Amino acid sequence: MGVTCHVVLIETSGNQGFIFDTTKRRENVGASELIDGLRQWVDDALAVEFTDFDSATWRISDGRPAQLLVNAAGGAKIVVCDREQGTALVSLVTARALRAAPGLDVCGVVGECFDWDAVHEEEGQRPISMLARRCREAHHLLPLVKSGRAGPMSRFLRIPIVDECAASGLPAYDVVVDGDGPRSRQPRSRPSRAKRAAQDAGFTRLARYAGISNKALEAVADHLEDVPDWVAVIHADGNSLGQLITDLGNRPEGTSADGQPAQGSAAGDADRKTPNDRYADALGPFSAAVQECTVAAFTKALEHCERVLPPGHDVAGAMPVLPLVLGGDDLTVICAGSIALAFTEAYLTAFEEVTRAHALLGGGLTGGGLTGGGLTACAGVAVVKPHFPFSAAYDLAEELTKEAKKTVKRYAPRSSGQARPRASAFSFHVQYDSGGSDPEHLRERMQVPPGAADLAAEPDRKKRRKLRALLYAQPYVVTRDMREPWTQGRHWDDLVRRAAALIDTVDELDGGVDGAQESGERKLPTSQIHDLRETLFAGRDAADGRFRQLLRHYQDRGLTLFAAPDTPDGETTNPDTASLFWRISADEPPVTGLLDAMNAVQLMGDPAATGARATGAPATGASV
């Protein structure tokens, strides 16, 4: 029998609520910094509890009493031999959080004991390292522990009655000076005060990611609080990393996810390490590599935005993008609405590229790596007005991310019983009104009655509800080489071409279209497109009837791009039978891309900067 150990898991939770429960962009940055502070709190606690602790050299297999597996923004995993010392670590970190970051929920658990040399086996499943098993159990146990105690909001009761924080609505703790004028003295809560105190350090850290000065990033934060007509909350997350992490201990050293030798490793290399040693040694580098790739993809997305940003939308030369979370495979940013989809597509594409090229993750030019060819990710984009409640906007972005993930996983090929998504995708929503932002409610409003042919083909009334047509075709796939039946009409290229068609204009060389239009006019008249949009909500048959009428007049002006993408190449769309709707598969409802394209026009960047007529990129700010 080997050494008896315990996994200690310490995590922050409700991070996005903590960041976005304030209306001040500078305090959003301060909140991000406080979450990032968990790394230092864990390091300090380890130094207190274990004399001469060294994360680089201490290993359980070498007889040490503790080993640090991962220490990142928002979460840490440690293995300890003594349960009491694990409990002491949790107490030290959570007590530090109470003092340094009031309102931030930090919780920890100490898992069940296990033998360091043991392997977990289940019938019908591949054996996995016991360390991986205990880590997974700790993640499942953490929510149960949190549910059994009062949450952070219980710390801020309104007895006795106190004034309200001007930034968060929590009970006021102090008065601060914010701006000039008679209203500059504002009541603020304890969390608000802590976020304000951390904002300078936060700008310093995040400015390095953005490649600009602290002052420039501060100007971006102030700009996004008031200036743009639309702002976007973007959340992105890697696909199926959980199973990859669990499998780390199963792979002999130097092999990839498919069992092949990784870059620089000879086939047949002897691996004398136990599965727990392999898991412990691989987890830290894997997490660091994913973090590195997330930052690199963010940088590439910023560079792309520099090329497509509409004139006059920069902030003294800086991109109107404020990063808030760049941790592991998670990304959360606020940006100007004018480049929301351009940034998202660029980030997801870059994330695929940099993970594929990374020597550890994708194996670089030789292929392989721990992931067997890189990672994919999904994103959600919530586009709102600057003073819309950003906590609700983030919730919407998170649910849109889940929608995209669910779709790419549904069509992912299965390996050893596990679905591995091979596509990156995003869903988005533009919140035009101040009503409810519940994703389920919003999607419900985007369903219309099915067509008569659909009803006739389904005699069962209970099943007819599933035939309701969807007024969106999301999510949109950005993976460049992904051309499968389920992506038909739902690729980024499709969205770009449709949006471009909506704002394409007649130029002098055209000499007008059929002699009916002058240079500079829209090829697809705005009034007609809006009329078609309104008809969509009357149901599928009404929308298709109006579409066929317009197609007879505007077939050669780009309107055919909105027809169902099932017409054979080289054939002209028949105005008598064409439809705005198509089916992804026989058991899914019909979808259409018209509304998506109309919403996307103002979110994709400047066509003049990207060669819109050649590439199909639409104009930003153009109304349709």
Coordinates of C-alpha atoms in Angstrom, one line a residue:
M1 CA 0.0 0.0 0.0
G2 CA 1.3 3.5 -0.9
V3 CA 0.9 6.9 0.7
T4 CA -2.6 7.9 1.9
C5 CA -3.7 11.3 0.5
H6 CA -6.5 13.7 0.2
V7 CA -7.4 16.2 -2.6
V8 CA -8.0 19.7 -1.5
L9 CA -10.1 21.8 -3.9
I10 CA -10.5 25.6 -3.3
E11 CA -12.6 27.6 -5.8
T12 CA -14.3 30.9 -6.2
S13 CA -17.9 30.7 -7.4
G14 CA -20.4 33.2 -8.8
N15 CA -17.5 34.9 -10.4
Q16 CA -19.5 36.6 -13.1
G17 CA -22.1 37.8 -10.7
F18 CA -19.4 39.2 -8.5
I19 CA -17.8 41.0 -11.5
F20 CA -21.0 42.3 -13.0
D21 CA -23.1 43.2 -10.0
T22 CA -21.8 46.7 -10.3
T23 CA -22.6 49.2 -13.0
K24 CA -19.1 50.7 -13.0
R25 CA -16.6 49.3 -15.5
R26 CA -13.6 50.2 -13.3
E27 CA -15.1 48.2 -10.5
N28 CA -15.6 45.3 -12.9
V29 CA -11.9 45.3 -13.4
G30 CA -11.3 45.5 -9.7
A31 CA -13.5 42.5 -9.2
S32 CA -11.6 40.5 -11.8
E33 CA -8.4 41.3 -9.9
L34 CA -9.8 40.1 -6.6
I35 CA -10.8 36.8 -8.2
D36 CA -7.3 36.5 -9.6
G37 CA -6.0 37.1 -6.1
L38 CA -6.9 33.6 -5.0
R39 CA -3.6 32.4 -6.5
Q40 CA -1.6 34.5 -4.0
W41 CA -3.9 33.5 -1.1
V42 CA -3.2 29.8 -1.8
D43 CA 0.5 30.4 -2.1
D44 CA 0.6 32.2 1.2
A45 CA -1.5 29.5 2.9
L46 CA 0.8 26.8 1.7
A47 CA 3.8 28.7 3.0
V48 CA 2.1 29.0 6.4
E49 CA 1.0 25.4 6.7
F50 CA 4.0 23.7 5.2
T51 CA 7.5 25.0 6.2
D52 CA 9.8 25.5 3.2
F53 CA 7.0 24.5 0.7
D54 CA 8.2 24.6 -2.9
S55 CA 5.6 24.0 -5.6
A56 CA 8.4 23.2 -8.1
T57 CA 10.0 20.4 -6.2
W58 CA 7.5 19.0 -3.7
R59 CA 6.0 15.6 -4.8
I60 CA 4.0 13.1 -2.9
S61 CA 5.9 10.3 -4.6
D62 CA 9.1 11.8 -3.1
G63 CA 7.8 11.6 0.4
R64 CA 6.6 15.2 0.7
P65 CA 3.5 16.0 2.7
A66 CA 1.9 18.1 0.0
Q67 CA 1.9 18.7 -3.7
L68 CA 0.4 21.6 -5.6
L69 CA -1.4 20.4 -8.8
V70 CA -3.0 23.6 -10.1
N71 CA -3.1 27.2 -8.8
A72 CA -4.9 29.5 -11.2
A73 CA -7.3 32.4 -11.1
G74 CA -10.4 31.2 -9.4
G75 CA -9.3 27.7 -8.4
A76 CA -6.6 25.5 -6.9
K77 CA -6.0 21.8 -6.4
I78 CA -3.6 20.5 -3.8
V79 CA -2.8 17.0 -2.6
V80 CA -2.0 16.6 1.1
C81 CA -1.2 13.6 3.3
D82 CA -2.8 15.0 6.4
R83 CA -6.5 15.7 6.3
E84 CA -6.2 18.3 9.1
Q85 CA -3.6 20.2 7.2
G86 CA -5.9 20.2 4.2
T87 CA -8.7 21.6 6.4
A88 CA -6.3 24.3 7.7
L89 CA -5.5 25.3 4.1
V90 CA -9.2 25.8 3.3
S91 CA -9.7 27.9 6.5
L92 CA -6.7 30.1 5.8
V93 CA -7.8 30.9 2.2
T94 CA -11.5 31.4 2.9
A95 CA -10.7 33.7 5.9
R96 CA -8.4 35.7 3.7
A97 CA -11.1 36.1 1.1
L98 CA -13.6 37.3 3.7
R99 CA -11.2 40.1 4.6
A100 CA -9.8 41.0 1.2
A101 CA -12.8 40.4 -1.1
P102 CA -16.1 40.9 0.7
G103 CA -18.9 39.5 -1.4
L104 CA -16.7 37.0 -3.3
D105 CA -17.8 33.4 -2.6
V106 CA -14.7 31.2 -1.9
C107 CA -15.3 27.7 -0.7
G108 CA -13.1 24.6 -0.3
V109 CA -13.4 20.9 0.3
V110 CA -11.1 18.1 1.5
G111 CA -11.8 14.9 -0.4
E112 CA -11.9 11.3 0.8
C113 CA -8.6 9.5 1.3
F114 CA -7.0 7.4 -1.4
D115 CA -3.9 5.4 -2.0
W116 CA -1.4 7.3 -4.2
D117 CA -0.6 4.0 -6.0
A118 CA -4.2 3.0 -6.6
V119 CA -6.2 3.0 -9.9
H120 CA -10.0 3.5 -10.1
E121 CA -11.8 0.8 -12.1
E122 CA -15.5 0.6 -13.1
E123 CA -17.1 -2.2 -15.1
G124 CA -17.3 -1.3 -18.8
Q125 CA -15.1 1.8 -18.3
R126 CA -11.4 2.4 -18.9
P127 CA -9.4 2.5 -15.6
I128 CA -8.4 6.0 -14.5
S129 CA -6.0 7.3 -11.9
M130 CA -7.4 7.5 -8.4
L131 CA -6.2 11.0 -8.2
A132 CA -8.3 12.0 -11.2
R133 CA -11.3 10.2 -9.7
R134 CA -10.9 12.1 -6.4
C135 CA -10.5 15.4 -8.2
R136 CA -13.8 14.8 -10.0
E137 CA -15.5 13.8 -6.8
A138 CA -14.2 17.0 -5.1
H139 CA -15.8 19.0 -7.9
H140 CA -19.1 17.3 -7.3
L141 CA -18.9 17.7 -3.6
L142 CA -18.1 21.4 -3.7
P143 CA -21.7 22.6 -4.7
L144 CA -23.1 20.4 -1.9
V145 CA -20.9 22.1 0.7
K146 CA -21.8 25.5 -0.7
S147 CA -25.5 24.8 -0.5
G148 CA -25.3 23.9 3.1
R149 CA -24.1 27.3 4.2
A150 CA -25.2 30.8 3.9
G151 CA -24.2 32.6 0.7
P152 CA -22.2 35.8 0.5
M153 CA -25.2 38.0 0.2
S154 CA -26.3 37.0 3.7
R155 CA -23.3 39.1 4.9
F156 CA -24.9 42.3 3.8
L157 CA -28.2 42.6 5.7
R158 CA -30.2 45.8 5.8
I159 CA -30.8 45.8 9.6
P160 CA -30.6 48.5 10.8
I161 CA -31.8 50.3 7.7
V162 CA -28.9 51.9 5.7
D163 CA -28.5 53.7 2.5
E164 CA -28.1 51.9 -0.8
C165 CA -24.8 51.5 -2.7
A166 CA -24.8 53.7 -5.8
A167 CA -23.0 51.0 -7.9
S168 CA -24.5 47.7 -6.7
G169 CA -27.6 48.2 -4.7
L170 CA -26.1 46.5 -1.6
P171 CA -26.2 48.2 1.8
A172 CA -23.9 51.1 1.9
Y173 CA -20.8 50.9 4.1
D174 CA -19.0 54.2 3.4
V175 CA -19.1 57.3 1.2
V176 CA -16.6 57.8 -1.6
V177 CA -15.9 60.6 -4.0
D178 CA -16.6 59.6 -7.6
G179 CA -16.3 62.3 -10.2
D180 CA -17.1 66.0 -9.8
G181 CA -20.2 68.0 -8.9
P182 CA -22.8 67.9 -6.1
R183 CA -23.4 64.2 -6.6
S184 CA -19.8 63.2 -6.5
R185 CA -20.1 61.9 -2.9
Q186 CA -21.7 58.5 -3.3
P187 CA -22.6 55.7 -0.8
R188 CA -20.8 52.5 -1.5
S189 CA -21.0 48.9 -0.1
R190 CA -18.0 47.0 1.2
P191 CA -17.7 44.9 -2.0
S192 CA -17.7 48.1 -4.0
R193 CA -15.0 49.6 -1.9
A194 CA -12.8 46.5 -2.2
K195 CA -13.3 46.5 -6.0
R196 CA -12.3 50.1 -6.2
A197 CA -9.2 49.5 -4.2
A198 CA -8.2 46.6 -6.5
Q199 CA -8.8 48.4 -9.8
D200 CA -5.3 49.8 -10.3
A201 CA -3.7 46.3 -9.9
G202 CA -6.4 44.9 -12.2
F203 CA -5.7 47.4 -14.9
T204 CA -2.0 46.7 -14.7
R205 CA -2.6 42.9 -15.1
L206 CA -5.2 43.2 -17.9
A207 CA -3.3 45.9 -19.8
R208 CA -0.5 43.4 -20.4
Y209 CA -3.0 41.1 -22.1
A210 CA -4.3 44.0 -24.2
G211 CA -0.8 45.2 -25.1
I212 CA -1.6 48.8 -24.0
S213 CA -0.8 51.1 -21.1
N214 CA -2.8 51.1 -17.9
K215 CA -4.1 54.6 -18.7
A216 CA -5.3 53.5 -22.2
L217 CA -7.2 50.5 -20.7
E218 CA -8.8 52.8 -18.1
A219 CA -9.9 55.1 -21.0
V220 CA -11.4 52.0 -22.7
A221 CA -13.3 51.1 -19.5
D222 CA -14.7 54.6 -19.2
H223 CA -15.7 54.7 -22.9
L224 CA -17.6 51.4 -22.6
E225 CA -19.6 52.7 -19.7
D226 CA -21.3 55.5 -21.5
V227 CA -20.2 56.2 -25.1
P228 CA -21.1 53.3 -27.5
D229 CA -24.6 52.8 -28.8
W230 CA -24.3 49.1 -28.2
V231 CA -21.9 47.1 -26.0
A232 CA -21.4 43.3 -25.9
V233 CA -20.7 40.9 -23.2
I234 CA -18.8 37.9 -24.7
H235 CA -18.2 34.7 -22.9
A236 CA -16.2 31.8 -24.4
D237 CA -15.4 28.4 -23.0
G238 CA -13.5 25.4 -24.3
N239 CA -15.3 22.2 -25.4
S240 CA -15.1 19.0 -23.4
L241 CA -11.9 19.7 -21.5
G242 CA -13.2 17.8 -18.5
Q243 CA -12.8 14.4 -20.1
L244 CA -9.4 15.3 -21.5
I245 CA -8.2 16.3 -18.0
T246 CA -9.6 13.0 -16.5
D247 CA -7.7 11.0 -19.2
L248 CA -4.3 12.6 -18.5
G249 CA -3.3 9.9 -16.1
N250 CA -4.2 7.1 -18.5
R251 CA -1.7 8.1 -21.2
P252 CA 1.8 6.7 -21.1
E253 CA 4.3 9.6 -21.0
G254 CA 4.8 11.1 -24.4
T255 CA 1.5 10.0 -26.0
S256 CA -1.4 12.0 -27.3
A257 CA -5.2 11.7 -26.8
D258 CA -5.3 9.1 -29.6
G259 CA -2.5 7.0 -28.0
Q260 CA 0.1 8.1 -30.6
P261 CA 3.6 9.3 -29.6
A262 CA 3.5 13.1 -29.0
Q263 CA 6.0 15.5 -30.5
G264 CA 9.6 14.6 -29.5
S265 CA 8.7 11.3 -28.1
A266 CA 9.8 7.9 -29.5
A267 CA 7.2 5.2 -29.8
G268 CA 7.5 2.5 -27.2
D269 CA 9.2 4.7 -24.6
A270 CA 9.0 3.0 -21.3
D271 CA 6.7 4.7 -18.8
R272 CA 7.5 3.8 -15.2
K273 CA 5.3 6.4 -13.6
T274 CA 2.0 5.4 -11.9
P275 CA -1.2 6.8 -13.3
N276 CA -1.4 9.2 -10.4
D277 CA 2.1 10.5 -11.0
R278 CA 1.3 11.0 -14.7
Y279 CA -1.9 12.8 -13.9
A280 CA -0.3 15.1 -11.3
D281 CA 2.7 15.9 -13.6
A282 CA 0.5 16.5 -16.6
L283 CA -2.3 18.6 -15.0
G284 CA -0.3 21.7 -14.2
P285 CA 1.4 22.0 -17.6
F286 CA -1.9 21.2 -19.4
S287 CA -3.7 24.0 -17.5
A288 CA -0.8 26.4 -18.1
A289 CA -0.7 25.6 -21.8
V290 CA -4.5 26.2 -22.1
Q291 CA -4.1 29.5 -20.3
E292 CA -1.3 30.5 -22.6
C293 CA -3.4 29.7 -25.7
T294 CA -6.4 31.6 -24.4
V295 CA -4.2 34.7 -24.0
A296 CA -2.6 34.2 -27.4
A297 CA -6.0 33.9 -29.1
F298 CA -7.2 37.0 -27.3
T299 CA -4.2 38.9 -28.7
K300 CA -4.9 37.7 -32.2
A301 CA -8.5 38.7 -31.9
L302 CA -7.5 42.2 -30.9
E303 CA -5.2 42.4 -33.9
H304 CA -8.1 41.4 -36.2
C305 CA -10.2 44.1 -34.6
E306 CA -7.6 46.7 -35.4
R307 CA -8.1 45.8 -39.1
V308 CA -11.9 45.9 -39.1
L309 CA -12.8 48.5 -36.5
P310 CA -15.0 51.2 -38.1
P311 CA -13.5 54.7 -38.4
G312 CA -13.9 56.7 -35.2
H313 CA -14.7 53.7 -33.0
D314 CA -11.3 53.5 -31.3
V315 CA -10.5 54.9 -27.9
A316 CA -7.4 57.2 -28.5
G317 CA -6.0 54.5 -30.8
A318 CA -6.9 51.5 -28.5
M319 CA -9.4 48.9 -29.3
P320 CA -12.8 49.2 -27.4
V321 CA -12.3 45.8 -25.8
L322 CA -12.1 45.4 -22.0
P323 CA -10.9 41.9 -20.9
L324 CA -12.2 40.8 -17.6
V325 CA -11.6 37.0 -17.4
L326 CA -8.7 35.2 -19.1
G327 CA -8.4 32.1 -17.0
G328 CA -7.8 28.6 -18.3
D329 CA -10.1 28.1 -21.2
D330 CA -12.5 30.8 -20.0
L331 CA -12.8 34.2 -21.6
T332 CA -15.1 37.1 -20.7
V333 CA -14.8 40.5 -22.3
I334 CA -16.9 43.7 -22.8
C335 CA -16.5 45.3 -26.1
A336 CA -18.1 47.9 -28.4
G337 CA -21.0 46.3 -30.2
S338 CA -19.6 47.4 -33.6
I339 CA -17.0 44.6 -33.5
A340 CA -18.7 42.0 -31.2
L341 CA -19.1 39.3 -33.8
A342 CA -15.8 40.1 -35.5
F343 CA -14.0 39.7 -32.2
T344 CA -15.8 36.5 -31.3
E345 CA -15.2 34.8 -34.7
A346 CA -11.5 35.9 -34.6
Y347 CA -11.0 34.6 -31.0
L348 CA -12.6 31.2 -31.6
T349 CA -10.7 30.7 -34.9
A350 CA -7.4 31.8 -33.2
F351 CA -8.1 29.5 -30.2
E352 CA -8.3 26.5 -32.6
E353 CA -5.1 27.6 -34.4
V354 CA -2.9 28.3 -31.4
T355 CA -3.9 25.1 -29.5
R356 CA -3.3 23.1 -32.7
A357 CA 0.2 24.7 -33.1
H358 CA 1.1 24.4 -29.4
A359 CA 3.7 21.7 -28.9
L360 CA 2.1 20.2 -25.8
L361 CA -1.6 20.5 -26.7
G362 CA -1.7 20.0 -30.5
G363 CA 1.8 18.7 -31.3
G364 CA 2.6 21.6 -33.7
L365 CA 3.6 20.6 -37.2
T366 CA 3.9 16.9 -36.3
G367 CA 0.4 16.6 -34.9
G368 CA -0.7 14.6 -31.9
G369 CA -0.1 16.4 -28.6
L370 CA -2.2 15.8 -25.5
T371 CA -5.4 16.8 -27.4
G372 CA -4.8 14.9 -30.6
G373 CA -4.9 18.1 -32.8
G374 CA -5.9 21.1 -30.7
L375 CA -9.0 22.3 -29.0
T376 CA -12.3 23.9 -30.0
A377 CA -14.5 26.4 -28.0
C378 CA -17.9 27.9 -28.1
A379 CA -19.1 31.4 -27.2
G380 CA -22.2 33.5 -26.4
V381 CA -22.6 37.1 -27.3
A382 CA -25.1 39.3 -25.5
V383 CA -25.4 42.8 -27.2
V384 CA -27.1 45.4 -25.0
K385 CA -27.2 49.1 -24.3
P386 CA -24.4 50.5 -22.0
H387 CA -26.7 50.9 -19.0
F388 CA -28.4 47.5 -19.3
P389 CA -27.9 45.4 -16.1
F390 CA -24.6 43.6 -17.0
S391 CA -25.3 40.7 -14.6
A392 CA -28.3 39.9 -16.7
A393 CA -26.3 40.4 -19.9
Y394 CA -23.6 38.0 -18.7
D395 CA -26.3 35.4 -17.8
L396 CA -27.6 35.7 -21.3
A397 CA -24.1 35.3 -22.8
E398 CA -23.5 32.2 -20.7
E399 CA -26.8 30.6 -21.7
L400 CA -26.0 31.3 -25.4
T401 CA -22.6 29.6 -24.9
K402 CA -24.4 26.6 -23.5
E403 CA -26.7 26.6 -26.6
A404 CA -23.7 26.5 -28.9
K405 CA -22.0 23.8 -26.9
K406 CA -25.1 21.6 -26.9
T407 CA -25.3 21.8 -30.7
V408 CA -21.7 21.1 -31.5
K409 CA -21.7 18.2 -29.0
R410 CA -24.8 16.7 -30.5
Y411 CA -23.1 16.4 -33.9
A412 CA -19.7 15.4 -32.6
P413 CA -18.2 12.1 -33.4
R414 CA -17.9 9.7 -30.5
S415 CA -14.7 8.2 -29.3
S416 CA -14.7 5.6 -26.5
G417 CA -18.3 6.7 -25.7
Q418 CA -17.3 10.3 -25.4
A419 CA -18.4 13.0 -27.8
R420 CA -15.5 15.2 -28.8
P421 CA -16.7 18.4 -30.6
R422 CA -14.6 19.2 -33.6
A423 CA -16.2 22.6 -34.3
S424 CA -16.2 26.0 -32.6
A425 CA -19.4 28.0 -32.8
F426 CA -21.2 30.9 -31.2
S427 CA -24.8 32.1 -30.6
F428 CA -25.7 35.8 -30.2
H429 CA -28.7 38.0 -29.3
V430 CA -29.3 41.7 -29.6
Q431 CA -31.5 43.0 -26.7
Y432 CA -33.5 45.7 -28.3
D433 CA -35.9 46.3 -25.4
S434 CA -35.5 46.5 -21.7
G435 CA -37.8 43.5 -21.1
G436 CA -36.9 40.1 -19.8
S437 CA -33.5 38.7 -20.8
D438 CA -34.2 35.1 -19.8
P439 CA -32.8 33.0 -22.7
E440 CA -35.6 30.5 -22.7
H441 CA -38.2 33.2 -22.9
L442 CA -36.3 35.0 -25.7
R443 CA -36.0 31.9 -27.8
E444 CA -39.7 31.1 -27.2
R445 CA -40.6 34.5 -28.7
M446 CA -38.6 33.5 -31.8
Q447 CA -40.8 30.6 -32.7
V448 CA -43.7 30.9 -35.2
P449 CA -46.5 28.6 -36.4
P450 CA -45.4 25.9 -38.8
G451 CA -46.4 25.7 -42.4
A452 CA -49.5 24.0 -43.7
A453 CA -47.5 21.2 -45.3
D454 CA -45.8 20.5 -42.0
L455 CA -49.1 20.2 -40.2
A456 CA -50.5 18.0 -42.9
A457 CA -47.6 15.6 -42.6
E458 CA -48.0 15.3 -38.8
P459 CA -51.5 14.1 -37.8
D460 CA -50.5 13.9 -34.1
R461 CA -51.4 17.2 -32.5
K462 CA -49.1 16.7 -29.5
K463 CA -46.1 16.5 -31.9
R464 CA -47.1 19.5 -33.9
R465 CA -45.6 22.0 -31.4
K466 CA -42.2 20.6 -32.3
L467 CA -42.8 21.7 -35.9
R468 CA -42.8 25.4 -35.0
A469 CA -40.3 27.3 -37.2
L470 CA -37.4 29.1 -35.6
L471 CA -36.6 32.6 -36.6
Y472 CA -32.9 32.0 -36.1
A473 CA -30.3 29.6 -37.4
Q474 CA -27.9 29.7 -34.6
P475 CA -25.3 28.7 -33.5
Y476 CA -22.9 29.7 -36.3
V477 CA -19.8 27.5 -36.9
V478 CA -16.5 29.3 -37.4
T479 CA -14.2 26.3 -37.9
R480 CA -12.9 26.9 -41.4
D481 CA -12.8 23.3 -42.7
M482 CA -16.1 22.2 -41.1
R483 CA -18.5 21.6 -43.9
E484 CA -21.0 18.9 -42.8
P485 CA -24.7 18.6 -43.4
W486 CA -25.6 20.1 -39.9
T487 CA -23.5 23.2 -40.7
Q488 CA -25.4 23.9 -43.9
G489 CA -26.4 27.6 -43.9
R490 CA -25.0 28.0 -40.4
H491 CA -21.4 28.7 -41.1
W492 CA -19.8 32.1 -40.4
D493 CA -19.3 32.5 -44.1
D494 CA -23.1 32.2 -44.6
L495 CA -23.8 34.9 -42.0
V496 CA -21.2 37.2 -43.6
R497 CA -22.6 36.8 -47.1
R498 CA -26.2 37.4 -46.0
A499 CA -25.3 40.5 -43.9
A500 CA -23.3 41.9 -46.8
A501 CA -26.2 41.4 -49.2
L502 CA -28.4 43.5 -46.9
I503 CA -26.2 46.6 -47.2
D504 CA -24.7 46.1 -50.7
T505 CA -25.2 49.2 -52.8
V506 CA -25.2 50.0 -56.5
D507 CA -22.0 51.5 -57.8
E508 CA -21.4 53.5 -60.9
L509 CA -20.1 50.6 -62.9
D510 CA -23.3 48.7 -62.3
G511 CA -25.2 51.6 -64.0
G512 CA -28.2 50.8 -61.8
V513 CA -30.0 47.5 -61.5
D514 CA -32.6 47.0 -64.3
G515 CA -32.4 50.8 -64.7
A516 CA -34.4 51.2 -61.5
Q517 CA -31.7 52.2 -59.0
E518 CA -29.2 55.0 -58.8
S519 CA -25.6 54.7 -57.7
G520 CA -25.3 54.4 -53.9
E521 CA -28.7 53.0 -53.3
R522 CA -29.3 49.6 -51.6
K523 CA -29.7 46.7 -54.0
L524 CA -32.2 45.3 -51.5
P525 CA -34.4 48.2 -50.4
T526 CA -34.5 48.6 -46.7
S527 CA -38.3 49.0 -46.6
Q528 CA -38.8 45.7 -48.4
I529 CA -36.5 43.8 -46.1
H530 CA -38.2 45.3 -43.0
D531 CA -41.6 44.3 -44.5
L532 CA -40.3 40.8 -45.0
R533 CA -39.0 40.8 -41.4
E534 CA -42.5 41.7 -40.0
T535 CA -44.1 39.0 -42.1
L536 CA -41.8 36.4 -40.5
F537 CA -43.8 36.7 -37.2
A538 CA -47.0 35.8 -39.0
G539 CA -45.8 32.3 -39.6
R540 CA -43.9 30.2 -42.1
D541 CA -46.4 30.2 -44.9
A542 CA -46.9 34.0 -44.8
A543 CA -43.2 34.6 -44.7
D544 CA -42.5 32.3 -47.6
G545 CA -45.3 33.8 -49.7
R546 CA -43.9 37.3 -49.2
F547 CA -40.3 36.1 -49.9
R548 CA -41.4 34.5 -53.2
Q549 CA -43.0 37.8 -54.3
L550 CA -39.8 39.7 -53.5
L551 CA -37.7 37.1 -55.2
R552 CA -39.3 37.8 -58.5
H553 CA -38.0 41.4 -58.3
Y554 CA -34.7 41.0 -56.4
Q555 CA -33.5 37.6 -57.3
D556 CA -30.3 39.0 -59.0
R557 CA -29.6 41.4 -56.1
G558 CA -28.6 39.0 -53.4
L559 CA -32.0 37.9 -52.1
T560 CA -31.3 34.3 -53.1
L561 CA -28.7 34.1 -50.3
F562 CA -31.7 33.9 -47.9
A563 CA -33.3 31.0 -49.6
A564 CA -33.0 27.5 -48.1
P565 CA -29.4 26.4 -48.7
D566 CA -30.4 23.2 -50.5
T567 CA -30.6 24.4 -54.1
P568 CA -28.0 22.5 -56.3
D569 CA -25.1 24.6 -57.4
G570 CA -25.6 26.4 -60.7
E571 CA -29.4 26.4 -60.5
T572 CA -31.5 29.5 -60.0
T573 CA -33.8 29.6 -57.0
N574 CA -37.3 29.0 -58.2
P575 CA -39.5 31.9 -57.1
D576 CA -42.6 29.6 -57.1
T577 CA -41.1 27.2 -54.6
A578 CA -38.3 29.0 -52.7
S579 CA -38.4 29.1 -48.9
L580 CA -36.7 31.2 -46.3
F581 CA -36.6 28.1 -44.0
W582 CA -34.7 24.9 -44.1
R583 CA -34.2 21.9 -41.8
I584 CA -30.9 20.9 -40.2
S585 CA -32.2 17.3 -39.9
A586 CA -35.5 15.6 -40.2
D587 CA -36.2 15.6 -36.4
E588 CA -35.4 19.4 -35.9
P589 CA -37.6 22.4 -36.6
P590 CA -37.2 24.6 -39.7
V591 CA -34.8 27.6 -39.3
T592 CA -34.1 30.8 -41.2
G593 CA -31.1 33.1 -41.3
L594 CA -32.8 36.5 -42.2
L595 CA -33.1 37.9 -38.7
D596 CA -29.7 36.7 -37.7
A597 CA -28.2 38.6 -40.7
M598 CA -30.2 41.8 -40.0
N599 CA -29.0 41.8 -36.4
A600 CA -25.4 41.0 -37.4
V601 CA -25.0 43.9 -39.8
Q602 CA -24.0 46.3 -37.1
L603 CA -21.8 43.9 -35.2
M604 CA -19.2 42.7 -37.8
G605 CA -16.8 45.5 -38.4
D606 CA -16.1 48.0 -41.2
P607 CA -16.3 46.7 -44.9
A608 CA -13.9 49.4 -46.1
A609 CA -11.2 48.0 -43.9
T610 CA -11.7 44.4 -45.0
G611 CA -12.6 44.7 -48.6
A612 CA -16.3 44.0 -48.2
R613 CA -17.1 43.7 -51.8
A614 CA -14.5 41.1 -52.3
T615 CA -14.9 39.2 -49.0
G616 CA -18.5 39.8 -48.2
A617 CA -17.9 41.5 -44.9
P618 CA -20.8 43.8 -43.9
A619 CA -20.7 47.4 -42.8
T620 CA -21.0 48.4 -39.2
G621 CA -23.6 50.8 -38.1
A622 CA -25.6 50.6 -41.2
S623 CA -29.3 50.2 -40.4
V624 CA -31.3 47.6 -42.2

